[in-house]
Tab-separated table of N, CA, C and O in Angstrom:
chain	number	residue	atom	x	y	z
A	1	GLN	N	0.836	-1.187	0.000
A	1	GLN	CA	0.000	0.000	0.000
A	1	GLN	C	0.879	1.248	0.000
A	1	GLN	O	1.752	1.402	0.844
A	2	VAL	N	0.647	2.131	-0.928
A	2	VAL	CA	1.420	3.370	-1.012
A	2	VAL	C	0.907	4.359	0.015
A	2	VAL	O	-0.305	4.541	0.181
A	3	GLN	N	1.829	4.983	0.704
A	3	GLN	CA	1.495	6.077	1.617
A	3	GLN	C	2.302	7.300	1.220
A	3	GLN	O	3.422	7.174	0.722
A	4	LEU	N	1.734	8.471	1.451
A	4	LEU	CA	2.444	9.719	1.187
A	4	LEU	C	3.083	10.199	2.485
A	4	LEU	O	2.414	10.280	3.514
A	5	VAL	N	4.361	10.503	2.412
A	5	VAL	CA	5.112	10.923	3.584
A	5	VAL	C	5.489	12.390	3.430
A	5	VAL	O	6.189	12.766	2.481
A	6	GLU	N	5.035	13.192	4.368
A	6	GLU	CA	5.297	14.619	4.356
A	6	GLU	C	6.447	14.965	5.297
A	6	GLU	O	6.667	14.294	6.309
A	7	SER	N	7.140	16.055	4.982
A	7	SER	CA	8.163	16.582	5.875
A	7	SER	C	8.171	18.093	5.768
A	7	SER	O	7.669	18.668	4.801
A	8	GLY	N	8.768	18.734	6.772
A	8	GLY	CA	8.843	20.185	6.790
A	8	GLY	C	7.763	20.776	7.666
A	8	GLY	O	7.275	20.145	8.587
A	9	GLY	N	7.385	22.004	7.366
A	9	GLY	CA	6.383	22.692	8.158
A	9	GLY	C	6.979	23.213	9.458
A	9	GLY	O	8.164	23.460	9.564
A	10	GLY	N	6.134	23.398	10.448
A	10	GLY	CA	6.577	23.902	11.741
A	10	GLY	C	6.012	25.288	12.015
A	10	GLY	O	4.896	25.603	11.626
A	11	SER	N	6.808	26.115	12.669
A	11	SER	CA	6.359	27.443	13.099
A	11	SER	C	7.219	28.525	12.495
A	11	SER	O	8.420	28.326	12.268
A	12	ALA	N	6.613	29.683	12.259
A	12	ALA	CA	7.335	30.823	11.716
A	12	ALA	C	6.644	32.104	12.153
A	12	ALA	O	5.462	32.090	12.523
A	13	GLN	N	7.383	33.176	12.098
A	13	GLN	CA	6.812	34.494	12.337
A	13	GLN	C	6.171	34.997	11.053
A	13	GLN	O	6.545	34.574	9.942
A	14	ALA	N	5.230	35.883	11.177
A	14	ALA	CA	4.632	36.510	10.005
A	14	ALA	C	5.724	37.152	9.158
A	14	ALA	O	6.646	37.783	9.697
A	15	GLY	N	5.619	36.954	7.861
A	15	GLY	CA	6.638	37.437	6.952
A	15	GLY	C	7.743	36.442	6.673
A	15	GLY	O	8.557	36.655	5.768
A	16	GLY	N	7.775	35.368	7.435
A	16	GLY	CA	8.810	34.357	7.270
A	16	GLY	C	8.472	33.342	6.205
A	16	GLY	O	7.482	33.483	5.463
A	17	SER	N	9.295	32.296	6.166
A	17	SER	CA	9.148	31.261	5.139
A	17	SER	C	9.220	29.870	5.759
A	17	SER	O	9.905	29.669	6.769
A	18	LEU	N	8.523	28.961	5.145
A	18	LEU	CA	8.594	27.551	5.493
A	18	LEU	C	8.468	26.741	4.211
A	18	LEU	O	7.971	27.244	3.196
A	19	ALA	N	8.864	25.482	4.295
A	19	ALA	CA	8.755	24.610	3.129
A	19	ALA	C	8.193	23.261	3.539
A	19	ALA	O	8.392	22.796	4.664
A	20	LEU	N	7.473	22.655	2.619
A	20	LEU	CA	6.912	21.319	2.801
A	20	LEU	C	7.356	20.452	1.636
A	20	LEU	O	7.532	20.936	0.508
A	21	SER	N	7.503	19.175	1.913
A	21	SER	CA	7.860	18.226	0.873
A	21	SER	C	7.084	16.932	1.090
A	21	SER	O	6.690	16.625	2.221
A	22	CYS	N	6.873	16.199	0.019
A	22	CYS	CA	6.063	14.981	0.103
A	22	CYS	C	6.508	14.001	-0.964
A	22	CYS	O	6.742	14.385	-2.120
A	23	SER	N	6.565	12.737	-0.599
A	23	SER	CA	6.866	11.700	-1.578
A	23	SER	C	6.182	10.406	-1.155
A	23	SER	O	5.911	10.206	0.037
A	24	PRO	N	5.910	9.505	-2.075
A	24	PRO	CA	5.288	8.237	-1.729
A	24	PRO	C	6.277	7.297	-1.041
A	24	PRO	O	7.486	7.394	-1.236
A	25	SER	N	5.753	6.402	-0.211
A	25	SER	CA	6.593	5.483	0.555
A	25	SER	C	7.310	4.467	-0.347
A	25	SER	O	8.342	3.924	0.040
A	26	LYS	N	6.770	4.229	-1.519
A	26	LYS	CA	7.453	3.391	-2.498
A	26	LYS	C	7.109	3.905	-3.890
A	26	LYS	O	6.047	4.484	-4.099
A	27	ALA	N	8.023	3.714	-4.802
A	27	ALA	CA	7.853	4.261	-6.142
A	27	ALA	C	6.668	3.605	-6.839
A	27	ALA	O	6.631	2.379	-6.994
A	28	PRO	N	5.676	4.401	-7.256
A	28	PRO	CA	4.531	3.838	-7.956
A	28	PRO	C	4.795	3.712	-9.449
A	28	PRO	O	5.802	4.206	-9.946
A	29	TYR	N	3.863	3.088	-10.117
A	29	TYR	CA	3.971	2.953	-11.571
A	29	TYR	C	3.870	4.318	-12.238
A	29	TYR	O	4.654	4.630	-13.132
A	30	GLN	N	2.952	5.143	-11.748
A	30	GLN	CA	2.745	6.444	-12.376
A	30	GLN	C	2.123	7.419	-11.386
A	30	GLN	O	1.288	7.026	-10.569
A	31	ILE	N	2.542	8.663	-11.457
A	31	ILE	CA	1.938	9.744	-10.672
A	31	ILE	C	1.377	10.759	-11.638
A	31	ILE	O	2.070	11.193	-12.562
A	32	ASN	N	0.155	11.121	-11.438
A	32	ASN	CA	-0.487	12.103	-12.308
A	32	ASN	C	-0.506	13.461	-11.596
A	32	ASN	O	0.530	14.038	-11.347
A	33	GLY	N	-1.649	13.993	-11.264
A	33	GLY	CA	-1.716	15.291	-10.598
A	33	GLY	C	-1.136	15.240	-9.192
A	33	GLY	O	-1.194	14.221	-8.506
A	34	VAL	N	-0.537	16.348	-8.770
A	34	VAL	CA	0.002	16.462	-7.410
A	34	VAL	C	-0.328	17.846	-6.874
A	34	VAL	O	-0.627	18.768	-7.635
A	35	GLY	N	-0.237	17.983	-5.561
A	35	GLY	CA	-0.472	19.314	-5.004
A	35	GLY	C	-0.621	19.310	-3.508
A	35	GLY	O	-0.250	18.338	-2.835
A	36	TRP	N	-1.171	20.410	-3.010
A	36	TRP	CA	-1.321	20.620	-1.569
A	36	TRP	C	-2.684	21.207	-1.258
A	36	TRP	O	-3.190	22.072	-1.986
A	37	TYR	N	-3.238	20.741	-0.155
A	37	TYR	CA	-4.454	21.287	0.425
A	37	TYR	C	-4.142	21.691	1.859
A	37	TYR	O	-3.106	21.311	2.407
A	38	ARG	N	-5.048	22.445	2.452
A	38	ARG	CA	-4.890	22.784	3.860
A	38	ARG	C	-6.246	22.871	4.535
A	38	ARG	O	-7.262	23.098	3.884
A	39	GLN	N	-6.219	22.675	5.840
A	39	GLN	CA	-7.424	22.824	6.637
A	39	GLN	C	-7.121	23.763	7.786
A	39	GLN	O	-6.347	23.413	8.702
A	40	ARG	N	-7.693	24.939	7.726
A	40	ARG	CA	-7.519	25.926	8.784
A	40	ARG	C	-8.479	25.634	9.918
A	40	ARG	O	-9.511	24.996	9.715
A	41	PRO	N	-8.181	26.092	11.137
A	41	PRO	CA	-9.023	25.788	12.289
A	41	PRO	C	-10.480	26.172	12.056
A	41	PRO	O	-10.772	27.310	11.661
A	42	GLY	N	-11.354	25.228	12.253
A	42	GLY	CA	-12.778	25.478	12.127
A	42	GLY	C	-13.286	25.568	10.706
A	42	GLY	O	-14.460	25.917	10.492
A	43	GLN	N	-12.421	25.258	9.732
A	43	GLN	CA	-12.836	25.376	8.339
A	43	GLN	C	-12.650	24.050	7.600
A	43	GLN	O	-11.992	23.145	8.076
A	44	GLN	N	-13.244	23.969	6.424
A	44	GLN	CA	-13.102	22.768	5.608
A	44	GLN	C	-11.760	22.773	4.878
A	44	GLN	O	-11.125	23.815	4.724
A	45	ARG	N	-11.360	21.599	4.455
A	45	ARG	CA	-10.127	21.474	3.694
A	45	ARG	C	-10.267	22.245	2.383
A	45	ARG	O	-11.301	22.184	1.710
A	46	GLU	N	-9.213	22.961	2.002
A	46	GLU	CA	-9.257	23.771	0.800
A	46	GLU	C	-7.997	23.548	-0.027
A	46	GLU	O	-6.918	23.251	0.498
A	47	GLN	N	-8.154	23.732	-1.326
A	47	GLN	CA	-7.024	23.590	-2.224
A	47	GLN	C	-6.059	24.755	-2.048
A	47	GLN	O	-6.492	25.914	-1.934
A	48	VAL	N	-4.761	24.471	-2.045
A	48	VAL	CA	-3.737	25.507	-1.955
A	48	VAL	C	-3.037	25.663	-3.309
A	48	VAL	O	-2.949	26.766	-3.847
A	49	ALA	N	-2.528	24.572	-3.843
A	49	ALA	CA	-1.792	24.619	-5.104
A	49	ALA	C	-1.828	23.235	-5.739
A	49	ALA	O	-1.715	22.228	-5.033
A	50	LEU	N	-2.000	23.215	-7.042
A	50	LEU	CA	-2.051	21.956	-7.770
A	50	LEU	C	-1.195	22.024	-9.027
A	50	LEU	O	-1.107	23.080	-9.665
A	51	ILE	N	-0.585	20.896	-9.365
A	51	ILE	CA	0.089	20.727	-10.649
A	51	ILE	C	-0.659	19.618	-11.374
A	51	ILE	O	-0.648	18.461	-10.933
A	52	ALA	N	-1.304	19.963	-12.460
A	52	ALA	CA	-2.088	18.989	-13.220
A	52	ALA	C	-1.162	18.034	-13.972
A	52	ALA	O	0.035	18.301	-14.134
A	53	ASP	N	-1.736	16.934	-14.419
A	53	ASP	CA	-0.955	15.927	-15.117
A	53	ASP	C	-0.237	16.519	-16.322
A	53	ASP	O	0.889	16.135	-16.639
A	54	GLY	N	-0.845	17.500	-16.949
A	54	GLY	CA	-0.226	18.139	-18.109
A	54	GLY	C	0.783	19.213	-17.763
A	54	GLY	O	1.425	19.781	-18.652
A	55	GLY	N	0.929	19.493	-16.468
A	55	GLY	CA	1.918	20.469	-16.034
A	55	GLY	C	1.350	21.822	-15.648
A	55	GLY	O	2.070	22.658	-15.108
A	56	GLY	N	0.065	22.050	-15.919
A	56	GLY	CA	-0.516	23.313	-15.541
A	56	GLY	C	-0.567	23.488	-14.031
A	56	GLY	O	-0.835	22.537	-13.311
A	57	ILE	N	-0.290	24.699	-13.575
A	57	ILE	CA	-0.236	24.984	-12.142
A	57	ILE	C	-1.329	25.978	-11.782
A	57	ILE	O	-1.548	26.970	-12.493
A	58	SER	N	-1.985	25.721	-10.671
A	58	SER	CA	-2.999	26.651	-10.175
A	58	SER	C	-2.792	26.877	-8.691
A	58	SER	O	-2.353	25.979	-7.966
A	59	TYR	N	-3.106	28.070	-8.241
A	59	TYR	CA	-2.972	28.456	-6.844
A	59	TYR	C	-4.292	29.036	-6.349
A	59	TYR	O	-5.019	29.690	-7.102
A	60	ALA	N	-4.527	28.845	-5.073
A	60	ALA	CA	-5.630	29.550	-4.436
A	60	ALA	C	-5.287	31.037	-4.419
A	60	ALA	O	-4.123	31.422	-4.266
A	61	GLY	N	-6.304	31.861	-4.545
A	61	GLY	CA	-6.069	33.292	-4.580
A	61	GLY	C	-5.328	33.815	-3.353
A	61	GLY	O	-4.504	34.730	-3.454
A	62	ALA	N	-5.609	33.206	-2.196
A	62	ALA	CA	-5.020	33.687	-0.949
A	62	ALA	C	-3.514	33.466	-0.864
A	62	ALA	O	-2.834	34.119	-0.074
A	63	VAL	N	-2.986	32.556	-1.671
A	63	VAL	CA	-1.553	32.250	-1.591
A	63	VAL	C	-0.810	32.620	-2.864
A	63	VAL	O	0.430	32.543	-2.907
A	64	ASN	N	-1.528	33.002	-3.892
A	64	ASN	CA	-0.902	33.308	-5.177
A	64	ASN	C	0.116	34.433	-5.003
A	64	ASN	O	-0.183	35.474	-4.413
A	65	GLY	N	1.312	34.194	-5.507
A	65	GLY	CA	2.379	35.177	-5.382
A	65	GLY	C	3.237	35.002	-4.147
A	65	GLY	O	4.307	35.615	-4.036
A	66	ARG	N	2.777	34.177	-3.215
A	66	ARG	CA	3.544	33.954	-1.978
A	66	ARG	C	4.036	32.500	-1.873
A	66	ARG	O	5.083	32.237	-1.300
A	67	PHE	N	3.272	31.585	-2.401
A	67	PHE	CA	3.609	30.163	-2.343
A	67	PHE	C	4.025	29.682	-3.730
A	67	PHE	O	3.499	30.154	-4.748
A	68	THR	N	4.939	28.712	-3.747
A	68	THR	CA	5.376	28.108	-5.001
A	68	THR	C	5.347	26.590	-4.874
A	68	THR	O	6.002	26.034	-3.985
A	69	VAL	N	4.608	25.951	-5.758
A	69	VAL	CA	4.553	24.486	-5.777
A	69	VAL	C	5.475	23.997	-6.883
A	69	VAL	O	5.568	24.624	-7.947
A	70	SER	N	6.155	22.898	-6.617
A	70	SER	CA	7.051	22.339	-7.615
A	70	SER	C	7.037	20.822	-7.520
A	70	SER	O	6.678	20.250	-6.489
A	71	ARG	N	7.471	20.200	-8.595
A	71	ARG	CA	7.455	18.739	-8.659
A	71	ARG	C	8.779	18.255	-9.224
A	71	ARG	O	9.265	18.782	-10.224
A	72	ASP	N	9.350	17.260	-8.572
A	72	ASP	CA	10.546	16.590	-9.063
A	72	ASP	C	10.102	15.215	-9.545
A	72	ASP	O	9.878	14.311	-8.741
A	73	VAL	N	9.961	15.073	-10.842
A	73	VAL	CA	9.444	13.836	-11.405
A	73	VAL	C	10.371	12.659	-11.105
A	73	VAL	O	9.927	11.575	-10.749
A	74	GLY	N	11.671	12.887	-11.188
A	74	GLY	CA	12.631	11.808	-10.965
A	74	GLY	C	12.607	11.273	-9.542
A	74	GLY	O	12.838	10.085	-9.304
A	75	LYS	N	12.323	12.166	-8.584
A	75	LYS	CA	12.298	11.778	-7.177
A	75	LYS	C	10.877	11.537	-6.670
A	75	LYS	O	10.679	11.262	-5.481
A	76	ASN	N	9.889	11.644	-7.555
A	76	ASN	CA	8.485	11.456	-7.163
A	76	ASN	C	8.095	12.362	-6.000
A	76	ASN	O	7.376	11.939	-5.086
A	77	THR	N	8.568	13.593	-6.030
A	77	THR	CA	8.368	14.510	-4.913
A	77	THR	C	7.595	15.746	-5.341
A	77	THR	O	7.794	16.257	-6.444
A	78	VAL	N	6.737	16.215	-4.468
A	78	VAL	CA	6.093	17.515	-4.655
A	78	VAL	C	6.441	18.373	-3.445
A	78	VAL	O	6.473	17.890	-2.317
A	79	SER	N	6.751	19.629	-3.702
A	79	SER	CA	7.170	20.540	-2.640
A	79	SER	C	6.326	21.798	-2.674
A	79	SER	O	5.751	22.154	-3.705
A	80	LEU	N	6.274	22.459	-1.545
A	80	LEU	CA	5.564	23.725	-1.438
A	80	LEU	C	6.456	24.689	-0.669
A	80	LEU	O	6.755	24.469	0.504
A	81	GLN	N	6.904	25.720	-1.336
A	81	GLN	CA	7.683	26.772	-0.705
A	81	GLN	C	6.730	27.899	-0.340
A	81	GLN	O	6.049	28.457	-1.208
A	82	MET	N	6.680	28.222	0.956
A	82	MET	CA	5.734	29.228	1.442
A	82	MET	C	6.504	30.448	1.922
A	82	MET	O	7.353	30.332	2.817
A	83	GLY	N	6.205	31.598	1.335
A	83	GLY	CA	6.884	32.824	1.704
A	83	GLY	C	5.913	33.892	2.136
A	83	GLY	O	4.692	33.786	1.940
A	84	ASN	N	6.457	34.952	2.757
A	84	ASN	CA	5.633	36.049	3.267
A	84	ASN	C	4.422	35.502	4.027
A	84	ASN	O	3.277	35.894	3.781
A	85	LEU	N	4.699	34.602	4.932
A	85	LEU	CA	3.629	33.917	5.653
A	85	LEU	C	2.799	34.885	6.476
A	85	LEU	O	3.297	35.896	6.997
A	86	LYS	N	1.507	34.555	6.599
A	86	LYS	CA	0.567	35.344	7.370
A	86	LYS	C	-0.067	34.446	8.434
A	86	LYS	O	-0.167	33.223	8.236
A	87	PRO	N	-0.528	35.028	9.522
A	87	PRO	CA	-1.183	34.202	10.556
A	87	PRO	C	-2.329	33.362	9.994
A	87	PRO	O	-2.555	32.242	10.462
A	88	GLU	N	-3.019	33.869	8.992
A	88	GLU	CA	-4.130	33.113	8.409
A	88	GLU	C	-3.676	31.919	7.572
A	88	GLU	O	-4.505	31.153	7.091
A	89	ASP	N	-2.371	31.759	7.397
A	89	ASP	CA	-1.855	30.553	6.748
A	89	ASP	C	-1.738	29.394	7.733
A	89	ASP	O	-1.439	28.263	7.325
A	90	THR	N	-1.963	29.671	9.010
A	90	THR	CA	-1.925	28.616	10.012
A	90	THR	C	-2.956	27.551	9.678
A	90	THR	O	-4.150	27.844	9.527
A	91	ALA	N	-2.489	26.313	9.550
A	91	ALA	CA	-3.368	25.231	9.120
A	91	ALA	C	-2.604	23.918	9.166
A	91	ALA	O	-1.373	23.899	9.338
A	92	ILE	N	-3.333	22.847	8.974
A	92	ILE	CA	-2.713	21.553	8.697
A	92	ILE	C	-2.659	21.410	7.178
A	92	ILE	O	-3.694	21.557	6.510
A	93	TYR	N	-1.477	21.162	6.662
A	93	TYR	CA	-1.283	21.058	5.223
A	93	TYR	C	-1.189	19.586	4.818
A	93	TYR	O	-0.461	18.809	5.431
A	94	TYR	N	-1.905	19.248	3.756
A	94	TYR	CA	-1.970	17.867	3.274
A	94	TYR	C	-1.433	17.774	1.853
A	94	TYR	O	-1.859	18.515	0.954
A	95	CYS	N	-0.535	16.852	1.667
A	95	CYS	CA	-0.046	16.520	0.336
A	95	CYS	C	-1.109	15.699	-0.397
A	95	CYS	O	-1.841	14.913	0.230
A	96	TYR	N	-1.163	15.856	-1.697
A	96	TYR	CA	-2.159	15.162	-2.528
A	96	TYR	C	-1.487	14.668	-3.791
A	96	TYR	O	-0.742	15.415	-4.442
A	97	MET	N	-1.726	13.414	-4.128
A	97	MET	CA	-1.227	12.865	-5.387
A	97	MET	C	-2.266	11.925	-5.987
A	97	MET	O	-2.913	11.173	-5.241
A	98	VAL	N	-2.375	11.939	-7.274
A	98	VAL	CA	-3.161	10.933	-7.996
A	98	VAL	C	-2.162	9.895	-8.496
A	98	VAL	O	-1.299	10.210	-9.321
A	99	ILE	N	-2.287	8.708	-7.949
A	99	ILE	CA	-1.262	7.681	-8.168
A	99	ILE	C	-1.871	6.428	-8.788
A	99	ILE	O	-2.959	5.986	-8.392
A	100	GLN	N	-1.154	5.871	-9.743
A	100	GLN	CA	-1.446	4.530	-10.246
A	100	GLN	C	-0.366	3.624	-9.663
A	100	GLN	O	0.778	3.653	-10.124
A	101	PRO	N	-0.690	2.850	-8.632
A	101	PRO	CA	0.347	2.117	-7.910
A	101	PRO	C	1.129	1.111	-8.776
A	101	PRO	O	2.348	1.015	-8.681
A	102	THR	N	0.403	0.365	-9.584
A	102	THR	CA	1.040	-0.593	-10.488
A	102	THR	C	0.380	-0.483	-11.852
A	102	THR	O	-0.680	0.134	-12.002
A	103	ARG	N	0.973	-1.119	-12.813
A	103	ARG	CA	0.431	-1.062	-14.160
A	103	ARG	C	-0.951	-1.698	-14.227
A	103	ARG	O	-1.780	-1.328	-15.062
A	104	ALA	N	-1.223	-2.603	-13.315
A	104	ALA	CA	-2.483	-3.346	-13.336
A	104	ALA	C	-3.575	-2.720	-12.484
A	104	ALA	O	-4.691	-3.233	-12.447
A	105	THR	N	-3.281	-1.633	-11.780
A	105	THR	CA	-4.286	-1.020	-10.916
A	105	THR	C	-4.693	0.338	-11.445
A	105	THR	O	-3.956	0.981	-12.196
A	106	ALA	N	-5.859	0.775	-11.027
A	106	ALA	CA	-6.368	2.071	-11.463
A	106	ALA	C	-5.767	3.189	-10.613
A	106	ALA	O	-5.296	2.970	-9.499
A	107	SER	N	-5.825	4.396	-11.155
A	107	SER	CA	-5.361	5.560	-10.406
A	107	SER	C	-6.388	5.951	-9.364
A	107	SER	O	-7.594	5.799	-9.566
A	108	SER	N	-5.888	6.482	-8.260
A	108	SER	CA	-6.779	7.027	-7.244
A	108	SER	C	-6.033	8.097	-6.470
A	108	SER	O	-4.822	8.245	-6.591
A	109	ALA	N	-6.784	8.851	-5.693
A	109	ALA	CA	-6.213	9.948	-4.922
A	109	ALA	C	-5.617	9.444	-3.622
A	109	ALA	O	-6.201	8.616	-2.921
A	110	TYR	N	-4.443	9.971	-3.289
A	110	TYR	CA	-3.773	9.647	-2.045
A	110	TYR	C	-3.497	10.941	-1.284
A	110	TYR	O	-3.226	11.980	-1.883
A	111	TRP	N	-3.514	10.836	0.046
A	111	TRP	CA	-3.312	11.999	0.915
A	111	TRP	C	-2.185	11.731	1.899
A	111	TRP	O	-2.040	10.611	2.401
A	112	GLY	N	-1.415	12.783	2.171
A	112	GLY	CA	-0.428	12.702	3.222
A	112	GLY	C	-1.090	12.738	4.587
A	112	GLY	O	-2.296	12.951	4.715
A	113	GLN	N	-0.266	12.558	5.626
A	113	GLN	CA	-0.805	12.474	6.986
A	113	GLN	C	-1.147	13.837	7.570
A	113	GLN	O	-1.833	13.918	8.578
A	114	GLY	N	-0.710	14.885	6.917
A	114	GLY	CA	-0.973	16.232	7.410
A	114	GLY	C	0.196	16.757	8.232
A	114	GLY	O	0.760	16.035	9.056
A	115	THR	N	0.552	18.002	7.984
A	115	THR	CA	1.659	18.647	8.688
A	115	THR	C	1.200	20.014	9.192
A	115	THR	O	0.652	20.810	8.431
A	116	GLN	N	1.460	20.270	10.440
A	116	GLN	CA	1.029	21.535	11.045
A	116	GLN	C	1.962	22.672	10.627
A	116	GLN	O	3.190	22.544	10.698
A	117	VAL	N	1.368	23.759	10.195
A	117	VAL	CA	2.085	25.007	9.932
A	117	VAL	C	1.438	26.081	10.807
A	117	VAL	O	0.223	26.296	10.735
A	118	THR	N	2.241	26.732	11.622
A	118	THR	CA	1.743	27.755	12.540
A	118	THR	C	2.501	29.048	12.297
A	118	THR	O	3.726	29.061	12.338
A	119	VAL	N	1.765	30.114	12.035
A	119	VAL	CA	2.367	31.418	11.782
A	119	VAL	C	1.899	32.380	12.856
A	119	VAL	O	0.694	32.584	13.035
A	120	SER	N	2.830	32.978	13.552
A	120	SER	CA	2.499	33.913	14.615
A	120	SER	C	2.744	35.351	14.159
A	120	SER	O	3.636	35.618	13.356
A	121	SER	N	1.965	36.235	14.728
A	121	SER	CA	2.069	37.646	14.320
A	121	SER	C	3.121	38.381	15.120
A	121	SER	O	3.649	37.878	16.103
């Protein structure tokens, strides 16, 4: 069973930077779309940044210009560089990948375990 393993995150002051990284526990047959979601306190999970299978990138309006999502195809890794952090960026961040584990299985969505990011003013 493939699991997504996240690293990074933590705490920062407003205006600071943090980074997140994510990769599957074992190399799958194929990875399609990748990205990041977050769940802020008392709110539903929301999309932060996505890289579509074709390479197109989209950002939530609240993070556009401050966050950068990237993908290392060779290392099966997706990263999120977060800059000019604001207290409202405080959330649990979840890695997301659409993975086809083996050639014989269908693709499905996988989620990381969640990583806390806390920004203080």
